[in-house]
PDB file of C-alpha atoms in Angstrom:
ATOM      1  CA  MET A 290     -87.946 -45.640  47.198  1.00 70.00           C
ATOM      2  CA  SER A 291     -88.432 -49.708  48.514  1.00 82.00           C
ATOM      3  CA  ALA A 292     -87.582 -50.415  52.398  1.00 84.00           C
ATOM      4  CA  ALA A 293     -84.871 -52.608  50.774  1.00 85.00           C
ATOM      5  CA  LYS A 294     -83.282 -50.137  49.084  1.00 87.00           C
ATOM      6  CA  TYR A 295     -83.545 -47.672  52.151  1.00 87.00           C
ATOM      7  CA  ALA A 296     -81.698 -50.256  54.150  1.00 91.00           C
ATOM      8  CA  GLU A 297     -79.221 -51.157  51.450  1.00 92.00           C
ATOM      9  CA  LEU A 298     -78.406 -47.251  51.383  1.00 92.00           C
ATOM     10  CA  GLY A 299     -77.554 -47.215  54.863  1.00 91.00           C
ATOM     11  CA  THR A 300     -75.609 -49.901  54.901  1.00 92.00           C
ATOM     12  CA  PHE A 301     -73.571 -48.650  52.213  1.00 93.00           C
ATOM     13  CA  LEU A 302     -73.246 -45.171  53.674  1.00 93.00           C
ATOM     14  CA  ARG A 303     -71.967 -46.433  57.054  1.00 92.00           C
ATOM     15  CA  SER A 304     -69.455 -48.715  55.371  1.00 93.00           C
ATOM     16  CA  ARG A 305     -68.083 -46.301  53.461  1.00 91.00           C
ATOM     17  CA  ARG A 306     -68.014 -43.536  56.089  1.00 90.00           C
ATOM     18  CA  GLU A 307     -66.236 -46.162  58.369  1.00 89.00           C
ATOM     19  CA  ARG A 308     -63.597 -46.440  55.523  1.00 88.00           C
ATOM     20  CA  ILE A 309     -62.237 -43.186  55.766  1.00 84.00           C
ATOM     21  CA  ARG A 310     -59.516 -41.493  57.976  1.00 81.00           C
ATOM     22  CA  PRO A 311     -60.159 -37.992  59.283  1.00 79.00           C
ATOM     23  CA  ALA A 312     -56.654 -36.781  57.630  1.00 75.00           C
ATOM     24  CA  ASP A 313     -58.189 -37.874  54.275  1.00 74.00           C
ATOM     25  CA  VAL A 314     -60.717 -35.074  54.362  1.00 75.00           C
ATOM     26  CA  GLY A 315     -58.469 -32.276  56.187  1.00 69.00           C
ATOM     27  CA  LEU A 316     -60.036 -33.418  59.855  1.00 73.00           C
ATOM     28  CA  PRO A 317     -58.023 -33.845  62.952  1.00 70.00           C
ATOM     29  CA  ALA A 318     -57.929 -37.190  64.317  1.00 68.00           C
ATOM     30  CA  GLY A 319     -58.631 -36.072  67.942  1.00 64.00           C
ATOM     31  CA  PRO A 320     -57.477 -38.011  71.097  1.00 63.00           C
ATOM     32  CA  ARG A 321     -60.754 -39.611  72.076  1.00 70.00           C
ATOM     33  CA  ARG A 322     -61.970 -41.116  68.700  1.00 67.00           C
ATOM     34  CA  ARG A 323     -63.412 -44.370  69.414  1.00 69.00           C
ATOM     35  CA  VAL A 324     -65.058 -45.241  66.024  1.00 67.00           C
ATOM     36  CA  PRO A 325     -63.282 -46.122  62.639  1.00 71.00           C
ATOM     37  CA  GLY A 326     -63.505 -43.555  60.129  1.00 85.00           C
ATOM     38  CA  LEU A 327     -65.345 -40.529  60.269  1.00 88.00           C
ATOM     39  CA  ARG A 328     -68.253 -39.679  62.843  1.00 88.00           C
ATOM     40  CA  ARG A 329     -71.736 -39.273  61.160  1.00 91.00           C
ATOM     41  CA  GLU A 330     -71.932 -35.634  62.295  1.00 90.00           C
ATOM     42  CA  GLU A 331     -68.550 -35.088  60.373  1.00 89.00           C
ATOM     43  CA  VAL A 332     -69.982 -36.606  57.392  1.00 91.00           C
ATOM     44  CA  ALA A 333     -72.894 -34.383  57.452  1.00 91.00           C
ATOM     45  CA  GLN A 334     -70.943 -31.171  57.879  1.00 88.00           C
ATOM     46  CA  LEU A 335     -68.943 -31.979  54.572  1.00 86.00           C
ATOM     47  CA  ALA A 336     -72.260 -32.827  52.726  1.00 88.00           C
ATOM     48  CA  GLY A 337     -73.770 -29.648  53.801  1.00 86.00           C
ATOM     49  CA  ALA A 338     -76.752 -31.919  55.450  1.00 90.00           C
ATOM     50  CA  SER A 339     -78.040 -31.752  59.180  1.00 92.00           C
ATOM     51  CA  VAL A 340     -76.986 -34.208  61.653  1.00 93.00           C
ATOM     52  CA  ASP A 341     -79.953 -35.493  62.054  1.00 93.00           C
ATOM     53  CA  TYR A 342     -80.966 -35.969  58.196  1.00 93.00           C
ATOM     54  CA  TYR A 343     -77.900 -37.970  57.882  1.00 93.00           C
ATOM     55  CA  ASN A 344     -78.604 -39.916  60.619  1.00 92.00           C
ATOM     56  CA  GLU A 345     -81.761 -40.965  59.570  1.00 92.00           C
ATOM     57  CA  LEU A 346     -80.332 -42.044  56.114  1.00 93.00           C
ATOM     58  CA  GLU A 347     -77.993 -44.517  57.694  1.00 91.00           C
ATOM     59  CA  ARG A 348     -80.746 -46.092  59.516  1.00 90.00           C
ATOM     60  CA  GLY A 349     -82.250 -46.375  56.550  1.00 88.00           C
ATOM     61  CA  ALA A 350     -85.386 -44.369  57.117  1.00 84.00           C
ATOM     62  CA  GLY A 351     -85.797 -40.637  56.293  1.00 78.00           C
ATOM     63  CA  SER A 352     -86.935 -38.891  52.766  1.00 85.00           C
ATOM     64  CA  GLN A 353     -85.390 -39.828  49.538  1.00 89.00           C
ATOM     65  CA  PRO A 354     -82.315 -37.562  49.100  1.00 91.00           C
ATOM     66  CA  SER A 355     -82.153 -35.353  46.347  1.00 89.00           C
ATOM     67  CA  GLU A 356     -79.622 -35.573  43.492  1.00 85.00           C
ATOM     68  CA  GLN A 357     -77.652 -32.734  44.992  1.00 83.00           C
ATOM     69  CA  MET A 358     -77.369 -34.709  48.154  1.00 90.00           C
ATOM     70  CA  ILE A 359     -76.031 -37.717  46.778  1.00 91.00           C
ATOM     71  CA  ALA A 360     -73.612 -35.536  44.783  1.00 87.00           C
ATOM     72  CA  SER A 361     -72.586 -34.006  48.286  1.00 87.00           C
ATOM     73  CA  LEU A 362     -72.216 -37.323  50.079  1.00 92.00           C
ATOM     74  CA  ALA A 363     -70.292 -38.954  47.172  1.00 89.00           C
ATOM     75  CA  ARG A 364     -67.748 -36.169  47.248  1.00 85.00           C
ATOM     76  CA  ALA A 365     -67.597 -36.064  51.431  1.00 87.00           C
ATOM     77  CA  LEU A 366     -67.434 -39.918  51.350  1.00 90.00           C
ATOM     78  CA  ARG A 367     -64.670 -39.851  48.486  1.00 87.00           C
ATOM     79  CA  LEU A 368     -66.671 -42.610  46.362  1.00 88.00           C
ATOM     80  CA  SER A 369     -65.547 -43.812  43.141  1.00 83.00           C
ATOM     81  CA  ALA A 370     -67.223 -43.003  39.982  1.00 80.00           C
ATOM     82  CA  ASP A 371     -68.838 -46.530  40.284  1.00 85.00           C
ATOM     83  CA  GLU A 372     -69.522 -46.337  43.904  1.00 89.00           C
ATOM     84  CA  ARG A 373     -71.228 -42.943  43.127  1.00 87.00           C
ATOM     85  CA  ASP A 374     -73.487 -44.293  40.284  1.00 88.00           C
ATOM     86  CA  TYR A 375     -74.294 -47.200  42.923  1.00 91.00           C
ATOM     87  CA  LEU A 376     -75.667 -44.398  45.771  1.00 92.00           C
ATOM     88  CA  TYR A 377     -77.826 -42.740  42.732  1.00 90.00           C
ATOM     89  CA  ARG A 378     -79.307 -46.010  42.111  1.00 90.00           C
ATOM     90  CA  LEU A 379     -79.906 -46.919  45.454  1.00 91.00           C
ATOM     91  CA  ALA A 380     -81.721 -43.876  45.550  1.00 91.00           C
ATOM     92  CA  ASP A 381     -83.948 -44.337  42.784  1.00 90.00           C
ATOM     93  CA  ARG A 382     -82.142 -41.212  41.222  1.00 90.00           C
ATOM     94  CA  PRO A 383     -81.233 -41.111  37.607  1.00 87.00           C
ATOM     95  CA  VAL A 384     -76.921 -41.256  37.338  1.00 83.00           C
ATOM     96  CA  PRO A 385     -76.188 -37.685  36.082  1.00 74.00           C
ATOM     97  CA  VAL A 386     -74.514 -37.292  32.693  1.00 66.00           C
ATOM     98  CA  GLN A 387     -70.673 -36.573  32.478  1.00 63.00           C
ATOM     99  CA  GLY A 388     -70.279 -32.907  32.466  1.00 57.00           C
ATOM    100  CA  GLY A 389     -73.232 -31.686  34.516  1.00 61.00           C
ATOM    101  CA  PRO A 390     -72.933 -29.774  37.540  1.00 59.00           C
ATOM    102  CA  ALA A 391     -73.425 -33.106  39.308  1.00 59.00           C
ATOM    103  CA  SER A 392     -70.872 -34.718  37.923  1.00 70.00           C
ATOM    104  CA  HIS A 393     -68.387 -36.793  40.114  1.00 76.00           C
ATOM    105  CA  VAL A 394     -65.236 -34.780  41.173  1.00 81.00           C
ATOM    106  CA  HIS A 395     -61.800 -36.844  40.732  1.00 78.00           C
ATOM    107  CA  PRO A 396     -60.771 -37.780  44.364  1.00 78.00           C
ATOM    108  CA  GLY A 397     -57.534 -36.302  43.820  1.00 80.00           C
ATOM    109  CA  MET A 398     -58.659 -33.294  42.999  1.00 85.00           C
ATOM    110  CA  LEU A 399     -60.901 -32.870  45.856  1.00 84.00           C
ATOM    111  CA  ASP A 400     -58.459 -33.613  48.127  1.00 83.00           C
ATOM    112  CA  LEU A 401     -55.992 -30.977  46.341  1.00 87.00           C
ATOM    113  CA  LEU A 402     -59.015 -28.402  46.592  1.00 89.00           C
ATOM    114  CA  GLU A 403     -59.671 -29.169  50.245  1.00 83.00           C
ATOM    115  CA  ARG A 404     -56.082 -28.217  51.391  1.00 85.00           C
ATOM    116  CA  MET A 405     -56.417 -24.918  49.649  1.00 88.00           C
ATOM    117  CA  SER A 406     -57.558 -23.454  52.136  1.00 84.00           C
ATOM    118  CA  SER A 407     -55.810 -19.860  51.915  1.00 87.00           C
ATOM    119  CA  THR A 408     -56.579 -19.527  48.638  1.00 92.00           C
ATOM    120  CA  PRO A 409     -59.527 -19.508  45.851  1.00 95.00           C
ATOM    121  CA  ALA A 410     -59.812 -22.514  44.345  1.00 95.00           C
ATOM    122  CA  GLN A 411     -62.874 -24.593  42.370  1.00 95.00           C
ATOM    123  CA  VAL A 412     -63.144 -27.382  40.163  1.00 93.00           C
ATOM    124  CA  ILE A 413     -65.081 -27.330  36.766  1.00 94.00           C
ATOM    125  CA  THR A 414     -65.498 -29.219  33.711  1.00 92.00           C
ATOM    126  CA  ASP A 415     -63.759 -28.828  30.057  1.00 92.00           C
ATOM    127  CA  LEU A 416     -67.564 -27.134  29.364  1.00 93.00           C
ATOM    128  CA  HIS A 417     -66.801 -24.783  32.729  1.00 94.00           C
ATOM    129  CA  VAL A 418     -69.483 -26.326  34.757  1.00 92.00           C
ATOM    130  CA  THR A 419     -68.400 -25.628  38.466  1.00 92.00           C
ATOM    131  CA  LEU A 420     -68.566 -28.474  40.175  1.00 90.00           C
ATOM    132  CA  VAL A 421     -67.223 -27.382  43.596  1.00 89.00           C
ATOM    133  CA  GLN A 422     -66.090 -24.405  45.042  1.00 92.00           C
ATOM    134  CA  ASN A 423     -63.794 -23.670  48.263  1.00 91.00           C
ATOM    135  CA  PRO A 424     -65.244 -20.916  50.544  1.00 90.00           C
ATOM    136  CA  LEU A 425     -62.731 -18.034  49.109  1.00 93.00           C
ATOM    137  CA  ALA A 426     -63.761 -19.090  45.606  1.00 94.00           C
ATOM    138  CA  VAL A 427     -67.309 -18.681  46.318  1.00 92.00           C
ATOM    139  CA  ALA A 428     -66.315 -15.294  48.202  1.00 92.00           C
ATOM    140  CA  LEU A 429     -64.402 -14.502  45.040  1.00 93.00           C
ATOM    141  CA  LEU A 430     -66.910 -15.704  42.206  1.00 93.00           C
ATOM    142  CA  GLY A 431     -69.973 -16.179  43.646  1.00 91.00           C
ATOM    143  CA  ASP A 432     -71.876 -19.069  44.278  1.00 90.00           C
ATOM    144  CA  GLN A 433     -71.890 -21.274  41.153  1.00 88.00           C
ATOM    145  CA  SER A 434     -73.904 -24.434  42.200  1.00 79.00           C
ATOM    146  CA  GLY A 435     -77.255 -23.152  41.253  1.00 79.00           C
ATOM    147  CA  TYR A 436     -77.261 -23.395  37.895  1.00 86.00           C
ATOM    148  CA  ARG A 437     -78.818 -26.220  35.781  1.00 84.00           C
ATOM    149  CA  GLY A 438     -79.246 -27.018  31.971  1.00 86.00           C
ATOM    150  CA  PRO A 439     -77.191 -25.302  29.720  1.00 91.00           C
ATOM    151  CA  ARG A 440     -76.783 -22.428  31.983  1.00 92.00           C
ATOM    152  CA  ALA A 441     -74.567 -24.286  34.577  1.00 92.00           C
ATOM    153  CA  SER A 442     -71.679 -23.628  31.970  1.00 95.00           C
ATOM    154  CA  PHE A 443     -70.065 -20.247  32.443  1.00 96.00           C
ATOM    155  CA  VAL A 444     -69.246 -20.170  28.820  1.00 97.00           C
ATOM    156  CA  HIS A 445     -72.942 -20.551  27.640  1.00 97.00           C
ATOM    157  CA  ARG A 446     -73.871 -17.807  30.258  1.00 97.00           C
ATOM    158  CA  TRP A 447     -71.101 -15.356  28.874  1.00 98.00           C
ATOM    159  CA  PHE A 448     -72.572 -15.695  25.559  1.00 98.00           C
ATOM    160  CA  THR A 449     -76.099 -15.866  26.371  1.00 97.00           C
ATOM    161  CA  GLU A 450     -76.447 -13.466  29.764  1.00 96.00           C
ATOM    162  CA  PRO A 451     -75.210  -9.928  30.072  1.00 95.00           C
ATOM    163  CA  GLU A 452     -75.071 -10.097  34.058  1.00 95.00           C
ATOM    164  CA  ALA A 453     -72.099 -12.908  33.596  1.00 96.00           C
ATOM    165  CA  ARG A 454     -69.787 -10.324  32.232  1.00 96.00           C
ATOM    166  CA  LYS A 455     -69.733  -8.212  35.128  1.00 95.00           C
ATOM    167  CA  LEU A 456     -67.516 -10.233  36.365  1.00 96.00           C
ATOM    168  CA  TYR A 457     -64.931  -8.963  34.043  1.00 97.00           C
ATOM    169  CA  PRO A 458     -64.105  -5.000  33.287  1.00 96.00           C
ATOM    170  CA  GLU A 459     -65.496  -4.339  29.758  1.00 96.00           C
ATOM    171  CA  ALA A 460     -62.385  -3.496  28.480  1.00 97.00           C
ATOM    172  CA  ASP A 461     -61.461  -7.318  28.936  1.00 97.00           C
ATOM    173  CA  HIS A 462     -64.409  -8.586  27.284  1.00 97.00           C
ATOM    174  CA  ALA A 463     -63.460  -8.976  23.843  1.00 97.00           C
ATOM    175  CA  TYR A 464     -60.015 -10.833  25.051  1.00 96.00           C
ATOM    176  CA  GLN A 465     -62.064 -13.203  27.438  1.00 96.00           C
ATOM    177  CA  SER A 466     -64.893 -14.211  24.551  1.00 97.00           C
ATOM    178  CA  ARG A 467     -61.546 -15.001  22.327  1.00 97.00           C
ATOM    179  CA  SER A 468     -60.189 -17.329  25.003  1.00 96.00           C
ATOM    180  CA  PHE A 469     -63.251 -19.176  26.121  1.00 96.00           C
ATOM    181  CA  VAL A 470     -63.899 -19.598  22.371  1.00 97.00           C
ATOM    182  CA  ALA A 471     -60.677 -21.146  21.675  1.00 96.00           C
ATOM    183  CA  ASP A 472     -60.836 -23.560  24.969  1.00 94.00           C
ATOM    184  CA  LEU A 473     -64.270 -24.573  23.862  1.00 95.00           C
ATOM    185  CA  ARG A 474     -62.967 -25.660  20.673  1.00 94.00           C
ATOM    186  CA  ALA A 475     -59.950 -27.623  22.291  1.00 93.00           C
ATOM    187  CA  ALA A 476     -62.055 -28.987  24.485  1.00 92.00           C
ATOM    188  CA  ALA A 477     -64.735 -30.307  21.663  1.00 92.00           C
ATOM    189  CA  ALA A 478     -61.800 -31.738  19.877  1.00 91.00           C
ATOM    190  CA  ARG A 479     -60.442 -33.969  23.071  1.00 88.00           C
ATOM    191  CA  ARG A 480     -63.871 -35.408  23.385  1.00 85.00           C
ATOM    192  CA  ASP A 481     -65.436 -38.045  20.869  1.00 77.00           C
ATOM    193  CA  ALA A 482     -66.736 -36.481  17.387  1.00 73.00           C
ATOM    194  CA  LYS A 483     -70.297 -37.711  18.153  1.00 79.00           C
ATOM    195  CA  ASP A 484     -70.350 -36.306  21.806  1.00 84.00           C
ATOM    196  CA  ALA A 485     -73.973 -34.782  22.161  1.00 87.00           C
ATOM    197  CA  GLU A 486     -73.407 -32.494  25.253  1.00 88.00           C
ATOM    198  CA  VAL A 487     -70.748 -30.505  23.439  1.00 91.00           C
ATOM    199  CA  GLY A 488     -72.357 -30.690  19.904  1.00 91.00           C
ATOM    200  CA  SER A 489     -75.459 -29.162  21.155  1.00 92.00           C
ATOM    201  CA  MET A 490     -73.726 -26.394  23.437  1.00 94.00           C
ATOM    202  CA  ILE A 491     -71.696 -25.178  19.929  1.00 95.00           C
ATOM    203  CA  ARG A 492     -74.656 -25.543  17.773  1.00 95.00           C
ATOM    204  CA  THR A 493     -77.189 -23.143  20.512  1.00 96.00           C
ATOM    205  CA  LEU A 494     -74.247 -20.558  20.906  1.00 97.00           C
ATOM    206  CA  ARG A 495     -73.905 -20.378  16.938  1.00 97.00           C
ATOM    207  CA  GLY A 496     -77.672 -19.876  17.014  1.00 96.00           C
ATOM    208  CA  VAL A 497     -78.344 -17.376  19.460  1.00 97.00           C
ATOM    209  CA  SER A 498     -74.943 -15.388  19.972  1.00 97.00           C
ATOM    210  CA  PRO A 499     -73.801 -13.906  16.428  1.00 97.00           C
ATOM    211  CA  GLU A 500     -70.547 -12.738  18.547  1.00 98.00           C
ATOM    212  CA  PHE A 501     -69.618 -16.588  19.189  1.00 98.00           C
ATOM    213  CA  ALA A 502     -70.267 -17.632  15.689  1.00 97.00           C
ATOM    214  CA  ALA A 503     -68.092 -15.164  14.789  1.00 97.00           C
ATOM    215  CA  LEU A 504     -65.302 -16.157  16.837  1.00 97.00           C
ATOM    216  CA  TRP A 505     -65.781 -20.052  15.682  1.00 97.00           C
ATOM    217  CA  ALA A 506     -65.236 -19.428  12.354  1.00 96.00           C
ATOM    218  CA  ASP A 507     -61.872 -18.119  13.039  1.00 95.00           C
ATOM    219  CA  HIS A 508     -60.779 -21.893  14.221  1.00 95.00           C
ATOM    220  CA  GLU A 509     -58.692 -20.743  17.154  1.00 94.00           C
ATOM    221  CA  VAL A 510     -57.766 -23.430  19.337  1.00 93.00           C
ATOM    222  CA  ALA A 511     -55.890 -23.040  22.837  1.00 91.00           C
ATOM    223  CA  PHE A 512     -56.425 -24.744  26.135  1.00 88.00           C
ATOM    224  CA  ARG A 513     -56.345 -22.061  29.237  1.00 84.00           C
ATOM    225  CA  ARG A 514     -53.615 -23.426  31.071  1.00 82.00           C
ATOM    226  CA  GLU A 515     -52.567 -20.271  32.854  1.00 83.00           C
ATOM    227  CA  ASP A 516     -54.077 -16.681  32.331  1.00 88.00           C
ATOM    228  CA  ARG A 517     -53.729 -13.512  34.171  1.00 91.00           C
ATOM    229  CA  LYS A 518     -57.458 -11.891  35.305  1.00 94.00           C
ATOM    230  CA  ARG A 519     -58.736  -8.824  36.329  1.00 95.00           C
ATOM    231  CA  LEU A 520     -61.743  -9.670  38.175  1.00 96.00           C
ATOM    232  CA  VAL A 521     -64.521  -7.179  39.261  1.00 95.00           C
ATOM    233  CA  HIS A 522     -65.831  -7.814  43.193  1.00 93.00           C
ATOM    234  CA  PRO A 523     -68.537  -6.249  44.050  1.00 90.00           C
ATOM    235  CA  VAL A 524     -67.636  -5.452  47.560  1.00 90.00           C
ATOM    236  CA  ILE A 525     -63.830  -4.759  47.278  1.00 90.00           C
ATOM    237  CA  GLY A 526     -63.541  -3.791  43.541  1.00 92.00           C
ATOM    238  CA  LEU A 527     -60.889  -4.742  40.929  1.00 95.00           C
ATOM    239  CA  ILE A 528     -58.594  -7.802  41.822  1.00 95.00           C
ATOM    240  CA  GLU A 529     -55.695  -8.853  39.476  1.00 95.00           C
ATOM    241  CA  VAL A 530     -54.909 -12.403  39.744  1.00 95.00           C
ATOM    242  CA  ASN A 531     -53.084 -15.054  38.308  1.00 94.00           C
ATOM    243  CA  CYS A 532     -55.437 -18.169  36.986  1.00 94.00           C
ATOM    244  CA  LEU A 533     -53.496 -21.682  37.323  1.00 93.00           C
ATOM    245  CA  ASN A 534     -55.056 -24.923  35.990  1.00 91.00           C
ATOM    246  CA  LEU A 535     -54.453 -28.461  36.649  1.00 91.00           C
ATOM    247  CA  PHE A 536     -56.032 -30.852  34.040  1.00 90.00           C
ATOM    248  CA  SER A 537     -57.522 -34.152  34.890  1.00 85.00           C
ATOM    249  CA  GLU A 538     -55.784 -36.988  32.852  1.00 80.00           C
ATOM    250  CA  ASP A 539     -59.063 -37.303  30.488  1.00 79.00           C
ATOM    251  CA  GLY A 540     -59.043 -33.497  30.313  1.00 82.00           C
ATOM    252  CA  ARG A 541     -62.634 -33.589  31.508  1.00 86.00           C
ATOM    253  CA  GLN A 542     -61.792 -31.893  34.780  1.00 89.00           C
ATOM    254  CA  ARG A 543     -59.751 -29.066  36.026  1.00 92.00           C
ATOM    255  CA  LEU A 544     -58.444 -27.732  39.249  1.00 94.00           C
ATOM    256  CA  LEU A 545     -58.197 -23.526  39.058  1.00 94.00           C
ATOM    257  CA  TRP A 546     -56.696 -21.650  41.718  1.00 95.00           C
ATOM    258  CA  PHE A 547     -56.122 -18.043  41.992  1.00 95.00           C
ATOM    259  CA  THR A 548     -53.148 -16.160  43.596  1.00 94.00           C
ATOM    260  CA  PRO A 549     -52.190 -12.641  43.836  1.00 93.00           C
ATOM    261  CA  ALA A 550     -50.669 -10.866  40.747  1.00 92.00           C
ATOM    262  CA  VAL A 551     -47.269  -9.982  41.330  1.00 88.00           C
ATOM    263  CA  GLY A 552     -46.985  -6.098  41.395  1.00 87.00           C
ATOM    264  CA  THR A 553     -50.225  -5.204  42.339  1.00 90.00           C
ATOM    265  CA  ASP A 554     -52.054  -4.661  45.692  1.00 91.00           C
ATOM    266  CA  SER A 555     -54.414  -8.365  45.160  1.00 91.00           C
ATOM    267  CA  ALA A 556     -52.681 -10.147  48.148  1.00 91.00           C
ATOM    268  CA  GLY A 557     -54.090  -7.588  50.397  1.00 91.00           C
ATOM    269  CA  LEU A 558     -57.442  -7.702  48.659  1.00 91.00           C
ATOM    270  CA  LEU A 559     -57.587 -11.582  48.847  1.00 90.00           C
ATOM    271  CA  GLU A 560     -56.945 -11.253  52.529  1.00 89.00           C
ATOM    272  CA  LEU A 561     -59.598  -8.693  53.084  1.00 89.00           C
ATOM    273  CA  LEU A 562     -61.798 -11.277  50.853  1.00 87.00           C
ATOM    274  CA  ALA A 563     -61.327 -13.919  53.676  1.00 84.00           C
ATOM    275  CA  VAL A 564     -61.846 -11.692  56.141  1.00 83.00           C
ATOM    276  CA  LEU A 565     -65.387 -10.491  54.430  1.00 79.00           C
ATOM    277  CA  GLY A 566     -66.496 -14.102  54.471  1.00 66.00           C
ATOM    278  CA  THR A 567     -68.837 -15.479  52.209  1.00 48.00           C
ATOM    279  CA  GLN A 568     -72.065 -14.566  53.942  1.00 49.00           C
ATOM    280  CA  GLU A 569     -71.625 -10.775  53.579  1.00 52.00           C
ATOM    281  CA  VAL A 570     -70.115 -11.333  49.950  1.00 45.00           C
ATOM    282  CA  SER A 571     -73.368 -13.233  48.825  1.00 46.00           C
ATOM    283  CA  ALA A 572     -75.137 -10.602  50.087  1.00 49.00           C
ATOM    284  CA  ALA A 573     -73.334  -7.980  48.246  1.00 46.00           C
ATOM    285  CA  THR A 574     -73.473  -9.964  44.979  1.00 44.00           C
ATOM    286  CA  ARG A 575     -77.638 -10.253  45.229  1.00 45.00           C
ATOM    287  CA  THR A 576     -77.751  -6.799  45.964  1.00 45.00           C
ATOM    288  CA  ALA A 577     -75.488  -5.979  42.743  1.00 40.00           C
ATOM    289  CA  GLY A 578     -78.282  -7.963  40.487  1.00 39.00           C
ATOM    290  CA  SER A 579     -76.660 -11.238  40.423  1.00 38.00           C
ATOM    291  CA  SER A 580     -78.876 -14.319  41.047  1.00 35.00           C
ATOM    292  CA  PRO A 581     -76.678 -17.336  40.959  1.00 33.00           C
ATOM    293  CA  ARG A 582     -79.469 -19.587  42.221  1.00 34.00           C
ATOM    294  CA  ARG A 583     -81.782 -19.346  39.984  1.00 30.00           C
ATOM    295  CA  GLN A 584     -82.523 -22.569  38.472  1.00 29.00           C
ATOM    296  CA  GLY A 585     -82.346 -23.502  34.507  1.00 28.00           C
TER     297      GLY A 585
END
């Protein structure tokens, strides 16, 4: 990065920080706030960065931010898609293709996600790439942030990696497989016929998974708008939940949130999950053999 780009990067970050009200990102305004917008330490917290590192960025110094850090800053600062792309270019990083794990999250969905503090929720793409999770979703489903390339899609992992299926009881695997394929066909139809991302995914799965190929040949098509799921948690066992979806206008992203299934003890189990927190759950997940932070 040139000195000029470092300086512009710092100026741009500061300008975006100063326009955001604390309430926009779920923070209290506080009686002694003397600066417009967010404080530097608040942006660092929202982006998962150290305060010292973020301070250096705003001063036009420090090391070149990674693509993951740029994506986190764009979400923390509620950047538009054009602003997000501009930030990538200032940092001399390639603008990620739409649909990957660094995709720009629709600001409205991000706002809704952060207001869902009492229920597991996450934003995924139409190809089931997880973009962002709240702490309860991490505790329930595991941290999905470490996957790259084709493996970023849970559908891809479902048909290529046996470990992915541990999330559901074995008796539910056939139903989940059929639902995933029908949902993928609906997503593919909604995209442009020449879309390289979904085309490559379908060709790969048909080539490596006989199960996927057989289901694809059935031509079933249906978006997963709502579903009742049984999830297997490594610490607290089987949890039955309702999974609800809110789709973005173009259908490329969806907000998923999970509520206790009526007539089960899932409400109490989800409360227990909140008490356990993500640290213990992540450790238990690693012990159980999951490796969500492996790189593709």
